[in-house]
Each structure stands twice: as structure tokens, then as C-alpha cells.
PDB file of C-alpha atoms in Angstrom:
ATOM      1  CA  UNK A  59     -12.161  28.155 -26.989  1.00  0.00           C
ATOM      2  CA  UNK A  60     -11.603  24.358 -26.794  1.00  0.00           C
ATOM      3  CA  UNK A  61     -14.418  24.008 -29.885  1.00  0.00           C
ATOM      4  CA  UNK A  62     -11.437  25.096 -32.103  1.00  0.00           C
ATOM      5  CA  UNK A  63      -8.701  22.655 -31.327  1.00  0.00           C
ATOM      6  CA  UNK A  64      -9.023  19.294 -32.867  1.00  0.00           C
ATOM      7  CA  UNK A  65     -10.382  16.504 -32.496  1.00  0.00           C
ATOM      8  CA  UNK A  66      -7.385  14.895 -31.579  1.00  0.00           C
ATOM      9  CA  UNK A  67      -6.427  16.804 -29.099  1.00  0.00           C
ATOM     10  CA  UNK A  68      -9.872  17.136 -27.728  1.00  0.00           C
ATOM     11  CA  UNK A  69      -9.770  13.205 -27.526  1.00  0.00           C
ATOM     12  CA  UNK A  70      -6.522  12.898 -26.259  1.00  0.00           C
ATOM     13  CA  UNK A  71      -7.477  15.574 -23.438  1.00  0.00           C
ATOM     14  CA  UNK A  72     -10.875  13.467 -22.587  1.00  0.00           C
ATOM     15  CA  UNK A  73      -8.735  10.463 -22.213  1.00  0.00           C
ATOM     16  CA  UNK A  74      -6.272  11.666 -19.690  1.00  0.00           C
ATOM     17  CA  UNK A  75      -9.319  13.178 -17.441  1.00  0.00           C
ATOM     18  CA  UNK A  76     -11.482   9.738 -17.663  1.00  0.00           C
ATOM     19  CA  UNK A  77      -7.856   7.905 -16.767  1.00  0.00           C
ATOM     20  CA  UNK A  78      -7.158  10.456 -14.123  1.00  0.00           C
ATOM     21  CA  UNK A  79     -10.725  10.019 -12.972  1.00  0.00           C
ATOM     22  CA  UNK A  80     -10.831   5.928 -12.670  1.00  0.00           C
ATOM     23  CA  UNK A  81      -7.664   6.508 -10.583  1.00  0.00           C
ATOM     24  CA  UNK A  82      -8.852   8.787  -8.493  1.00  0.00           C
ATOM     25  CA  UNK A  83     -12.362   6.680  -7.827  1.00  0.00           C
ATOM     26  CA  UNK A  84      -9.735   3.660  -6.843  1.00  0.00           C
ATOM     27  CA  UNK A  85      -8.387   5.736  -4.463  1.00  0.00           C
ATOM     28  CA  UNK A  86     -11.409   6.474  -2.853  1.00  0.00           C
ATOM     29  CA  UNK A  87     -12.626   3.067  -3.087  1.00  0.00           C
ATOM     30  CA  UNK A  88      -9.125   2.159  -1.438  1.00  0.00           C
ATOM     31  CA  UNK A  89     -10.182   5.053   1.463  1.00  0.00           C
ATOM     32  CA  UNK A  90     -13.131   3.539   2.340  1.00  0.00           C
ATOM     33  CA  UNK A  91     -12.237  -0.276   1.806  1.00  0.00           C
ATOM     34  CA  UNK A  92      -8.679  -0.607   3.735  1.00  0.00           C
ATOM     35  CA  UNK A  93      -8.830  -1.831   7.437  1.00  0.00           C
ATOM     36  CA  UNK A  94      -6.064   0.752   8.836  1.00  0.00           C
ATOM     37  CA  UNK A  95      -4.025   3.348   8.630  1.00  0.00           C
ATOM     38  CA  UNK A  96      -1.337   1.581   7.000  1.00  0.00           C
ATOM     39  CA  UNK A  97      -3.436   0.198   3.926  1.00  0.00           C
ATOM     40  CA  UNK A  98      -5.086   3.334   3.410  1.00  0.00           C
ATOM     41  CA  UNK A  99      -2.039   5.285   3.586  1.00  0.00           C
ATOM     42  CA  UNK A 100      -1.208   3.269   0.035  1.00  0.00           C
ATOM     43  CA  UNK A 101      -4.321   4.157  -1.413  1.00  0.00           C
ATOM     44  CA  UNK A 102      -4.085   8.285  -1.884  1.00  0.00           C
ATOM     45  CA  UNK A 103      -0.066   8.206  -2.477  1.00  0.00           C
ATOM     46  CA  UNK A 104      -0.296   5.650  -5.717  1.00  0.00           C
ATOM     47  CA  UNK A 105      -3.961   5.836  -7.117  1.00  0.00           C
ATOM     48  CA  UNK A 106      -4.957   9.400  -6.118  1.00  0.00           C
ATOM     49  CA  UNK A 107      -1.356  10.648  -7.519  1.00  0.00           C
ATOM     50  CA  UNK A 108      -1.837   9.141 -10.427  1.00  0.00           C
ATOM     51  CA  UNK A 109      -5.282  10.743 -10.760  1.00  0.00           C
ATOM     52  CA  UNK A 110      -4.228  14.059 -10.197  1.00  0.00           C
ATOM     53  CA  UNK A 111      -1.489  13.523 -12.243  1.00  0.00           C
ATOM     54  CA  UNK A 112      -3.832  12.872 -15.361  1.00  0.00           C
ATOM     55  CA  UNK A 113      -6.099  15.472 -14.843  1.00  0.00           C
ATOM     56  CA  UNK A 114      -2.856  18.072 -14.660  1.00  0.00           C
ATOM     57  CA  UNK A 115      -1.764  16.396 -17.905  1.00  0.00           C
ATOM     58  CA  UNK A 116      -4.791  16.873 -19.841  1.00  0.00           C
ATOM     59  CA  UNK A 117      -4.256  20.496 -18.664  1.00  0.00           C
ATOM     60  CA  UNK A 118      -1.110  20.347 -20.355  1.00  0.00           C
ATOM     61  CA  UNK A 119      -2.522  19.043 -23.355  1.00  0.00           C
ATOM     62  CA  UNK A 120      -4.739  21.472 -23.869  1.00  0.00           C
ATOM     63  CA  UNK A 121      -2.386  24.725 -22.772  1.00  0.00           C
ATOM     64  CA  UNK A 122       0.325  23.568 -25.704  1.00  0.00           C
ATOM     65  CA  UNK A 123      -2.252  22.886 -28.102  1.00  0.00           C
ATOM     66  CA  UNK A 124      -3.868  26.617 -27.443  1.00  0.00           C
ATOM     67  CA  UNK A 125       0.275  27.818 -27.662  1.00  0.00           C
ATOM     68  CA  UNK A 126       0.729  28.123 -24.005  1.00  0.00           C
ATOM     69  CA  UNK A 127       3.693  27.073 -21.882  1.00  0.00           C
ATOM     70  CA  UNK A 128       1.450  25.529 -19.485  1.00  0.00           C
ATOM     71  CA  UNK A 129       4.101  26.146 -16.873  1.00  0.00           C
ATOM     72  CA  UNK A 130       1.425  26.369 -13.926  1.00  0.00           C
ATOM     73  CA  UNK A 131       0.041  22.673 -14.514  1.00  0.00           C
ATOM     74  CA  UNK A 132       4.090  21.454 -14.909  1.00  0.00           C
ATOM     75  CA  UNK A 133       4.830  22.478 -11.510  1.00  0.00           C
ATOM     76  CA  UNK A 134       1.498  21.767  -9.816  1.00  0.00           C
ATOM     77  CA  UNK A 135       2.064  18.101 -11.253  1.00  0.00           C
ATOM     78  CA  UNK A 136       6.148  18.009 -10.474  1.00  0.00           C
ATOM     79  CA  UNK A 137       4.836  19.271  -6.605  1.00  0.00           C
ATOM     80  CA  UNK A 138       2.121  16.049  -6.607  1.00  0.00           C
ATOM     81  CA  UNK A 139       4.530  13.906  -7.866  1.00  0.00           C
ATOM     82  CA  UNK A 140       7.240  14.971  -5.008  1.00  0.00           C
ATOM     83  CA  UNK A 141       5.509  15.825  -2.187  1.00  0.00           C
ATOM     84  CA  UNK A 142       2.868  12.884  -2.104  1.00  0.00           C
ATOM     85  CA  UNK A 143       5.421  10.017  -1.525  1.00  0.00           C
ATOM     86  CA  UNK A 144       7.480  12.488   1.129  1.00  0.00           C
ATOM     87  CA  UNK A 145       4.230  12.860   2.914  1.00  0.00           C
ATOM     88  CA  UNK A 146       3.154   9.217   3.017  1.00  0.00           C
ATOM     89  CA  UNK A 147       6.750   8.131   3.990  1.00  0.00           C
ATOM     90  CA  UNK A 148       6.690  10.863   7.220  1.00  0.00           C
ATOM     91  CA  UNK A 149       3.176   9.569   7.903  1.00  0.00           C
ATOM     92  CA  UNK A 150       4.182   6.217   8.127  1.00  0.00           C
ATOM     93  CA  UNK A 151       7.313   7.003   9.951  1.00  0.00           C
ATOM     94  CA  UNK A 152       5.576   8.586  12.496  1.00  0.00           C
ATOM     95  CA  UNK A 153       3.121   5.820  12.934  1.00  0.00           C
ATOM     96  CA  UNK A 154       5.910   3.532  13.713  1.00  0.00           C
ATOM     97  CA  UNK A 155       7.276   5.442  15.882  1.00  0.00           C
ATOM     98  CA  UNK A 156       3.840   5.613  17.447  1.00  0.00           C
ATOM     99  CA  UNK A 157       3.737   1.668  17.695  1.00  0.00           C
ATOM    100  CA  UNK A 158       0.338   1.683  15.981  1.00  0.00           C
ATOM    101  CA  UNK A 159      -0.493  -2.050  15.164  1.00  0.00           C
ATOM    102  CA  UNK A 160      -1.579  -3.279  11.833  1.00  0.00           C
ATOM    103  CA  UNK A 161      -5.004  -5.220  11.316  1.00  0.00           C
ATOM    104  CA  UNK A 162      -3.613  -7.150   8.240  1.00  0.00           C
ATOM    105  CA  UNK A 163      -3.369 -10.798   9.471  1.00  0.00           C
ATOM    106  CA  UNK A 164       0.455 -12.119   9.554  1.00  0.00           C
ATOM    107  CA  UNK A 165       1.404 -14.872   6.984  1.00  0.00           C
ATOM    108  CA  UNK A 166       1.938 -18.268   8.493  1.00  0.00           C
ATOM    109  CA  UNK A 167       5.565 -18.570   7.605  1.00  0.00           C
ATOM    110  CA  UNK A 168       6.202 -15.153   9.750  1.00  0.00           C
ATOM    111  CA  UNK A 169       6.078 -15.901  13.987  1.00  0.00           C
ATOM    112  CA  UNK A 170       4.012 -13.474  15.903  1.00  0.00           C
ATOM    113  CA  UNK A 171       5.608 -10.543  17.195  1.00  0.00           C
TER     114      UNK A 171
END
């Protein structure tokens, strides 16, 4: 099916999946590297959306090039792009609320709370 479509497109397609894919690694990375909550709550809502997002947009590529609408990977990307930062914000809100402490050391300019 995708041996027919050219080259282009088939290069195109490849390029949004590897950029998709080097986000989502980063993402990871940023998982496992961050000290606390509060750093790795940054890491899934920018990197990782942006890694879906290029995965759902070679999808797209691909479903107009074969003459599809590609609805499904339009609104499975619009939901990502949506919901992720929602999410992260109520995460963090509830955190504060929470009084959980960050491990990132204070600048020297800022006075100790």
C-alpha cells in the first residue's frame, strides 16, 4: 500500500516519525533525568506532545496522500494538543495546593522562603 505513494511523501512521512521520535526519547530522557515532580511534569507536556504530535502527522500525511480525510489522526492530535497542557496545569495545581517542595536550588537574588 505505502510502496505506491511517492517518494516524497514516503520521505516526508519518515521525517515526521524520526522528529516525533527524537521528541519523544527527550521526554523520556527528561522522565528519568529531572529531580521532582515539578521538572518532570515539563518533560511529557512539551517534548512528549510534540512527539505524539509528529507521529499523528505523518499519519496524516500518509491518509491524504492515499485520498483519505484522515479525520481520526486530526482529532486524536487536536485531543493531545488540548488535553496535555490542561492536565499538566491541574497536576501542578494540585501539587501546590499540596505544598510539595521543589528540589531545584533557589537563585541567590531570591530570599528563602
Amino acid at each position: 500500500m505505502h510502496e505506491d505513494l511517492h517518494w516524497t511523501i514516503q520521505a516526508l512521512a519518515a521525517l515526521l516519525l524520526v522528529v516525533g521520535g527524537v521528541f519523544a526519547l527527550v521526554g523520556a530522557i527528561g522522565m528519568l533525568r529531572f529531580r521532582d515532580f515539578y521538572m518532570r511534569l515539563h518533560a511529557p507536556t512539551k517534548a512528549s506532545t510534540l512527539g505524539v504530535g509528529g507521529v499523528l502527522l505523518a499519519s496524516l500525511v500518509l491518509d491524504w496522500a492515499q485520498g483519505k480525510a484522515g479525520l481520526e489522526a486530526l482529532l486524536i492530535t487536536l485531543f493531545v494538543f488540548v488535553t496535555a497542557p490542561v492536565s499538566a496545569n491541574l497536576l501542578a495545581q494540585a501539587a501546590l495546593h499540596l505544598r510539595l517542595r521543589s528540589k531545584a536550588p533557589v537563585p541567590p537574588e531570591q530570599p528563602h522562603p
